Amino acid sequence: TYIGSIVASVNPYKSIPGLYDGSAMEQYSKHHMGEISPHIFAVANECYRCLWKRHDNQCILISGESGAGKTESTKLILKFLSAMSQHSLELSCREKTSCVEQAILES
């Protein structure tokens, strides 16, 4: 559940199919935090949005007891941020190509 901009999560100690796959990343990348159910990808997406859209520095604090899943949570956040960065890079490259093609067609 969310507590302000904090997500409180529980390590299920087992794999839950579909919880952290590409479709989950895509779903959370399209919504602001709080619009859909709480998820670590929502926190990562909010971080990404603030970093790139508002140019605000970001920090994510992951805390918990030994075995609570801190390392796995960190891996999931980095996986999400990496996927979002790759997607942004692909869009940027496509837009530049489109601009170049448009300039060639106009000359």
PDB file of C-alpha atoms in Angstrom:
ATOM      1  CA  THR A   1       0.000   0.000   0.000  1.00  0.00           C
ATOM      2  CA  TYR A   2       1.066   3.637  -0.433  1.00  0.00           C
ATOM      3  CA  ILE A   3       1.886   5.856   2.511  1.00  0.00           C
ATOM      4  CA  GLY A   4       2.260   9.223   0.778  1.00  0.00           C
ATOM      5  CA  SER A   5       5.026   8.706  -1.786  1.00  0.00           C
ATOM      6  CA  ILE A   6       6.210   5.598   0.073  1.00  0.00           C
ATOM      7  CA  VAL A   7       5.274   2.077  -0.931  1.00  0.00           C
ATOM      8  CA  ALA A   8       5.150  -0.537   1.821  1.00  0.00           C
ATOM      9  CA  SER A   9       5.615  -4.008   0.391  1.00  0.00           C
ATOM     10  CA  VAL A  10       5.968  -7.558   1.635  1.00  0.00           C
ATOM     11  CA  ASN A  11       8.358 -10.162   0.260  1.00  0.00           C
ATOM     12  CA  PRO A  12       6.129 -13.098  -0.767  1.00  0.00           C
ATOM     13  CA  TYR A  13       9.172 -15.447  -0.732  1.00  0.00           C
ATOM     14  CA  LYS A  14       7.926 -16.954  -4.009  1.00  0.00           C
ATOM     15  CA  SER A  15       7.615 -15.918  -7.626  1.00  0.00           C
ATOM     16  CA  ILE A  16       4.260 -14.422  -8.667  1.00  0.00           C
ATOM     17  CA  PRO A  17       3.768 -14.722 -12.453  1.00  0.00           C
ATOM     18  CA  GLY A  18       3.208 -11.420 -14.269  1.00  0.00           C
ATOM     19  CA  LEU A  19       3.977  -9.221 -11.261  1.00  0.00           C
ATOM     20  CA  TYR A  20       7.276  -7.855 -12.584  1.00  0.00           C
ATOM     21  CA  ASP A  21       7.206  -8.611 -16.331  1.00  0.00           C
ATOM     22  CA  GLY A  22       7.287  -6.280 -19.318  1.00  0.00           C
ATOM     23  CA  SER A  23       3.534  -5.748 -19.388  1.00  0.00           C
ATOM     24  CA  ALA A  24       3.596  -4.622 -15.739  1.00  0.00           C
ATOM     25  CA  MET A  25       6.405  -2.177 -16.565  1.00  0.00           C
ATOM     26  CA  GLU A  26       4.428  -0.825 -19.504  1.00  0.00           C
ATOM     27  CA  GLN A  27       1.277  -0.449 -17.420  1.00  0.00           C
ATOM     28  CA  TYR A  28       3.009   1.489 -14.646  1.00  0.00           C
ATOM     29  CA  SER A  29       4.979   3.647 -17.089  1.00  0.00           C
ATOM     30  CA  LYS A  30       1.690   5.053 -18.401  1.00  0.00           C
ATOM     31  CA  HIS A  31       0.227   6.110 -15.044  1.00  0.00           C
ATOM     32  CA  HIS A  32       1.112   8.490 -12.246  1.00  0.00           C
ATOM     33  CA  MET A  33       1.658   7.104  -8.775  1.00  0.00           C
ATOM     34  CA  GLY A  34      -1.662   6.462  -7.050  1.00  0.00           C
ATOM     35  CA  GLU A  35      -3.710   6.073 -10.240  1.00  0.00           C
ATOM     36  CA  ILE A  36      -3.468   2.279 -10.174  1.00  0.00           C
ATOM     37  CA  SER A  37      -2.666  -0.261  -7.470  1.00  0.00           C
ATOM     38  CA  PRO A  38       0.556   0.175  -5.439  1.00  0.00           C
ATOM     39  CA  HIS A  39       3.680  -1.331  -6.991  1.00  0.00           C
ATOM     40  CA  ILE A  40       7.424  -0.807  -6.875  1.00  0.00           C
ATOM     41  CA  PHE A  41       7.292   0.135 -10.579  1.00  0.00           C
ATOM     42  CA  ALA A  42       5.028   3.072  -9.672  1.00  0.00           C
ATOM     43  CA  VAL A  43       7.723   4.429  -7.343  1.00  0.00           C
ATOM     44  CA  ALA A  44      10.379   3.884 -10.025  1.00  0.00           C
ATOM     45  CA  ASN A  45       8.188   5.608 -12.623  1.00  0.00           C
ATOM     46  CA  GLU A  46       7.635   8.615 -10.361  1.00  0.00           C
ATOM     47  CA  CYS A  47      11.393   8.828  -9.851  1.00  0.00           C
ATOM     48  CA  TYR A  48      11.985   8.639 -13.606  1.00  0.00           C
ATOM     49  CA  ARG A  49       9.369  11.299 -14.350  1.00  0.00           C
ATOM     50  CA  CYS A  50      10.776  13.701 -11.758  1.00  0.00           C
ATOM     51  CA  LEU A  51      14.322  13.131 -12.981  1.00  0.00           C
ATOM     52  CA  TRP A  52      13.716  13.679 -16.684  1.00  0.00           C
ATOM     53  CA  LYS A  53      10.599  15.818 -16.897  1.00  0.00           C
ATOM     54  CA  ARG A  54      11.254  18.195 -13.991  1.00  0.00           C
ATOM     55  CA  HIS A  55      15.059  17.822 -13.835  1.00  0.00           C
ATOM     56  CA  ASP A  56      14.853  17.104 -10.098  1.00  0.00           C
ATOM     57  CA  ASN A  57      17.514  14.933  -8.462  1.00  0.00           C
ATOM     58  CA  GLN A  58      16.080  11.704  -7.078  1.00  0.00           C
ATOM     59  CA  CYS A  59      16.836   9.235  -4.317  1.00  0.00           C
ATOM     60  CA  ILE A  60      15.031   5.998  -3.513  1.00  0.00           C
ATOM     61  CA  LEU A  61      15.478   4.643  -0.004  1.00  0.00           C
ATOM     62  CA  ILE A  62      14.879   0.913   0.399  1.00  0.00           C
ATOM     63  CA  SER A  63      14.723  -0.297   3.962  1.00  0.00           C
ATOM     64  CA  GLY A  64      13.825  -3.519   5.727  1.00  0.00           C
ATOM     65  CA  GLU A  65      14.929  -6.408   7.842  1.00  0.00           C
ATOM     66  CA  SER A  66      17.384  -9.048   6.656  1.00  0.00           C
ATOM     67  CA  GLY A  67      15.684 -11.178   4.000  1.00  0.00           C
ATOM     68  CA  ALA A  68      12.923  -8.635   3.394  1.00  0.00           C
ATOM     69  CA  GLY A  69      13.804  -8.278  -0.304  1.00  0.00           C
ATOM     70  CA  LYS A  70      15.831  -5.053  -0.413  1.00  0.00           C
ATOM     71  CA  THR A  71      18.264  -6.383  -3.027  1.00  0.00           C
ATOM     72  CA  GLU A  72      15.463  -7.758  -5.200  1.00  0.00           C
ATOM     73  CA  SER A  73      13.569  -4.460  -4.909  1.00  0.00           C
ATOM     74  CA  THR A  74      16.693  -2.589  -6.015  1.00  0.00           C
ATOM     75  CA  LYS A  75      17.078  -4.906  -9.009  1.00  0.00           C
ATOM     76  CA  LEU A  76      13.440  -4.318  -9.998  1.00  0.00           C
ATOM     77  CA  ILE A  77      13.786  -0.543  -9.778  1.00  0.00           C
ATOM     78  CA  LEU A  78      16.970  -0.641 -11.881  1.00  0.00           C
ATOM     79  CA  LYS A  79      15.264  -2.951 -14.393  1.00  0.00           C
ATOM     80  CA  PHE A  80      12.388  -0.472 -14.732  1.00  0.00           C
ATOM     81  CA  LEU A  81      14.646   2.580 -15.028  1.00  0.00           C
ATOM     82  CA  SER A  82      16.809   0.811 -17.598  1.00  0.00           C
ATOM     83  CA  ALA A  83      13.779  -0.148 -19.701  1.00  0.00           C
ATOM     84  CA  MET A  84      12.387   3.400 -19.539  1.00  0.00           C
ATOM     85  CA  SER A  85      15.739   4.914 -20.505  1.00  0.00           C
ATOM     86  CA  GLN A  86      16.058   2.521 -23.437  1.00  0.00           C
ATOM     87  CA  HIS A  87      12.528   3.368 -24.587  1.00  0.00           C
ATOM     88  CA  SER A  88      13.265   7.112 -24.379  1.00  0.00           C
ATOM     89  CA  LEU A  89      16.464   6.636 -26.371  1.00  0.00           C
ATOM     90  CA  GLU A  90      14.618   4.715 -29.086  1.00  0.00           C
ATOM     91  CA  LEU A  91      11.958   7.434 -29.331  1.00  0.00           C
ATOM     92  CA  SER A  92      14.601  10.132 -29.480  1.00  0.00           C
ATOM     93  CA  CYS A  93      16.448   8.349 -32.284  1.00  0.00           C
ATOM     94  CA  ARG A  94      13.239   7.845 -34.253  1.00  0.00           C
ATOM     95  CA  GLU A  95      12.281  11.502 -33.915  1.00  0.00           C
ATOM     96  CA  LYS A  96      15.708  12.647 -35.096  1.00  0.00           C
ATOM     97  CA  THR A  97      15.492  10.338 -38.100  1.00  0.00           C
ATOM     98  CA  SER A  98      12.041  11.666 -38.882  1.00  0.00           C
ATOM     99  CA  CYS A  99      13.332  15.252 -38.714  1.00  0.00           C
ATOM    100  CA  VAL A 100      16.242  14.421 -41.017  1.00  0.00           C
ATOM    101  CA  GLU A 101      13.954  12.648 -43.485  1.00  0.00           C
ATOM    102  CA  GLN A 102      11.548  15.598 -43.356  1.00  0.00           C
ATOM    103  CA  ALA A 103      14.375  18.065 -44.062  1.00  0.00           C
ATOM    104  CA  ILE A 104      15.538  15.993 -47.037  1.00  0.00           C
ATOM    105  CA  LEU A 105      12.024  15.829 -48.432  1.00  0.00           C
ATOM    106  CA  GLU A 106      11.533  19.592 -48.054  1.00  0.00           C
ATOM    107  CA  SER A 107      14.770  20.519 -49.915  1.00  0.00           C
TER     108      SER A 107
END
